CSV table of C-alpha atoms in Angstrom, one decimal:
chain,number,residue,atom,x,y,z
A,44,UNK,CA,91.6,74.0,179.1
A,45,UNK,CA,94.9,71.8,178.7
A,46,UNK,CA,93.1,70.1,175.9
A,47,UNK,CA,92.1,73.3,174.4
A,48,UNK,CA,95.4,74.6,174.3
A,49,UNK,CA,96.9,71.4,172.6
A,50,UNK,CA,93.9,71.7,170.0
A,51,UNK,CA,94.8,75.4,169.5
A,52,UNK,CA,98.5,74.6,168.9
A,53,UNK,CA,97.8,71.7,166.4
A,54,UNK,CA,95.2,74.1,164.8
A,55,UNK,CA,97.8,77.0,164.4
A,56,UNK,CA,100.2,74.3,162.8
A,57,UNK,CA,97.5,73.5,160.2
A,58,UNK,CA,96.7,77.1,159.6
A,59,UNK,CA,100.3,77.9,159.1
A,60,UNK,CA,100.6,75.1,156.4
A,61,UNK,CA,97.5,76.5,154.7
A,62,UNK,CA,98.9,79.9,154.7
A,63,UNK,CA,101.8,78.6,152.7
A,64,UNK,CA,99.4,78.0,149.9
A,65,UNK,CA,98.1,81.7,150.2
A,66,UNK,CA,101.6,83.0,150.0
A,67,UNK,CA,102.7,81.2,147.3
A,68,UNK,CA,99.6,82.1,145.2
A,69,UNK,CA,100.2,85.5,146.2
A,70,UNK,CA,104.0,85.6,145.4
A,71,UNK,CA,104.5,83.2,142.6
A,72,UNK,CA,107.7,84.5,141.1
A,73,UNK,CA,109.4,85.5,144.6
A,74,UNK,CA,111.8,83.8,146.5
A,75,UNK,CA,111.3,83.3,150.6
A,76,UNK,CA,114.0,86.0,151.1
A,77,UNK,CA,111.7,88.3,148.8
A,78,UNK,CA,108.5,87.4,150.5
A,79,UNK,CA,109.6,87.3,154.3
A,80,UNK,CA,109.5,91.0,154.7
A,81,UNK,CA,106.2,91.5,153.3
A,82,UNK,CA,104.7,89.2,155.8
A,83,UNK,CA,105.7,91.3,158.7
A,84,UNK,CA,102.8,93.5,157.7
A,85,UNK,CA,100.5,90.7,158.8
A,86,UNK,CA,102.0,90.4,162.5
A,87,UNK,CA,102.6,86.7,162.1
A,88,UNK,CA,104.2,85.1,165.3
A,89,UNK,CA,107.8,84.1,165.0
A,90,UNK,CA,106.6,80.5,165.2
A,91,UNK,CA,104.2,80.8,162.2
A,92,UNK,CA,107.1,82.4,160.3
A,93,UNK,CA,109.3,79.5,161.2
A,94,UNK,CA,106.3,77.2,159.9
A,95,UNK,CA,106.0,78.9,156.9
A,96,UNK,CA,109.5,78.9,156.1
A,97,UNK,CA,109.8,75.0,156.6
A,98,UNK,CA,106.8,74.2,154.4
A,99,UNK,CA,107.3,76.7,152.0
A,100,UNK,CA,109.4,74.6,149.5
A,101,UNK,CA,107.0,71.4,149.7
A,102,UNK,CA,103.2,72.3,150.8
A,103,UNK,CA,101.1,69.6,151.6
A,104,UNK,CA,97.7,69.3,149.5
A,105,UNK,CA,95.3,72.0,150.3
A,106,UNK,CA,92.5,69.7,150.4
A,107,UNK,CA,94.3,67.4,153.1
A,108,UNK,CA,95.0,70.5,155.3
A,109,UNK,CA,91.3,71.7,154.9
A,110,UNK,CA,90.2,68.4,156.3
A,111,UNK,CA,92.3,68.7,159.5
A,112,UNK,CA,91.2,72.2,160.0
A,113,UNK,CA,88.3,72.8,162.8
A,114,UNK,CA,85.5,75.4,161.8
A,115,UNK,CA,86.4,77.5,164.9
A,116,UNK,CA,89.9,78.2,163.2
A,117,UNK,CA,88.6,78.4,159.7
A,118,UNK,CA,87.2,82.0,160.4
A,119,UNK,CA,90.4,83.8,161.5
A,120,UNK,CA,92.2,81.9,158.8
A,121,UNK,CA,90.1,82.9,156.0
A,122,UNK,CA,90.6,86.8,157.5
A,123,UNK,CA,94.4,86.1,157.5
A,124,UNK,CA,94.0,84.9,153.8
A,125,UNK,CA,92.0,87.8,152.6
A,126,UNK,CA,94.8,90.5,154.2
A,127,UNK,CA,97.2,88.6,152.3
A,128,UNK,CA,95.3,88.9,149.1
A,129,UNK,CA,95.3,92.5,149.8
A,130,UNK,CA,98.8,93.1,150.2
A,131,UNK,CA,99.7,93.6,146.6
A,132,UNK,CA,96.3,95.4,145.8
A,133,UNK,CA,94.8,92.7,143.6
A,134,UNK,CA,93.5,89.3,144.0
A,135,UNK,CA,94.9,86.3,141.7
A,136,UNK,CA,92.8,83.5,140.7
A,137,UNK,CA,94.8,81.0,142.7
A,138,UNK,CA,94.2,83.1,145.9
A,139,UNK,CA,90.7,83.4,144.9
A,140,UNK,CA,90.4,79.8,144.6
A,141,UNK,CA,92.1,79.1,148.2
A,142,UNK,CA,89.8,81.7,149.9
A,143,UNK,CA,86.7,80.3,148.3
A,144,UNK,CA,87.9,76.7,149.1
A,145,UNK,CA,88.2,77.7,152.9
A,146,UNK,CA,84.8,79.8,152.7
A,147,UNK,CA,82.9,76.9,151.1
A,148,UNK,CA,84.1,74.0,153.2
A,149,UNK,CA,83.2,75.7,156.2
A,150,UNK,CA,80.2,77.6,154.9
A,151,UNK,CA,81.4,80.9,156.0
A,152,UNK,CA,80.2,84.1,154.5
A,153,UNK,CA,83.0,85.5,152.9
A,154,UNK,CA,81.4,88.9,152.2
A,155,UNK,CA,80.8,89.7,155.8
A,156,UNK,CA,84.5,88.7,156.7
A,157,UNK,CA,85.9,90.8,153.9
A,158,UNK,CA,83.7,93.9,155.1
A,159,UNK,CA,85.0,93.5,158.6
A,160,UNK,CA,88.5,94.0,157.3
A,161,UNK,CA,87.6,96.7,155.3
A,162,UNK,CA,86.3,98.6,158.5
A,163,UNK,CA,89.8,98.1,160.5
């Protein structure tokens, strides 16, 4: 269980760095101080918000981060990315590119994940 916890912590860090890409895609013209209040709607942990804040100025390449992500963590990440895309009511082409990259990399059914989000 210690090994699982270490893996989960490491995966959370990767997920946070991928969320940076999604947040930037959703808010291309906004500063971090303008974005931060919006993120409260997503119920991100304080540690995730801190990690996002640290990485927002110089995100790692998305492709590199996706290589570090385990499939088990891709599903909740994809759901969170879909929630971010919905915050402002429309999905930008860049948001769609990120969502598609995650779904394709891990062979996930995007329609199924999005439909579950609609019912909650």
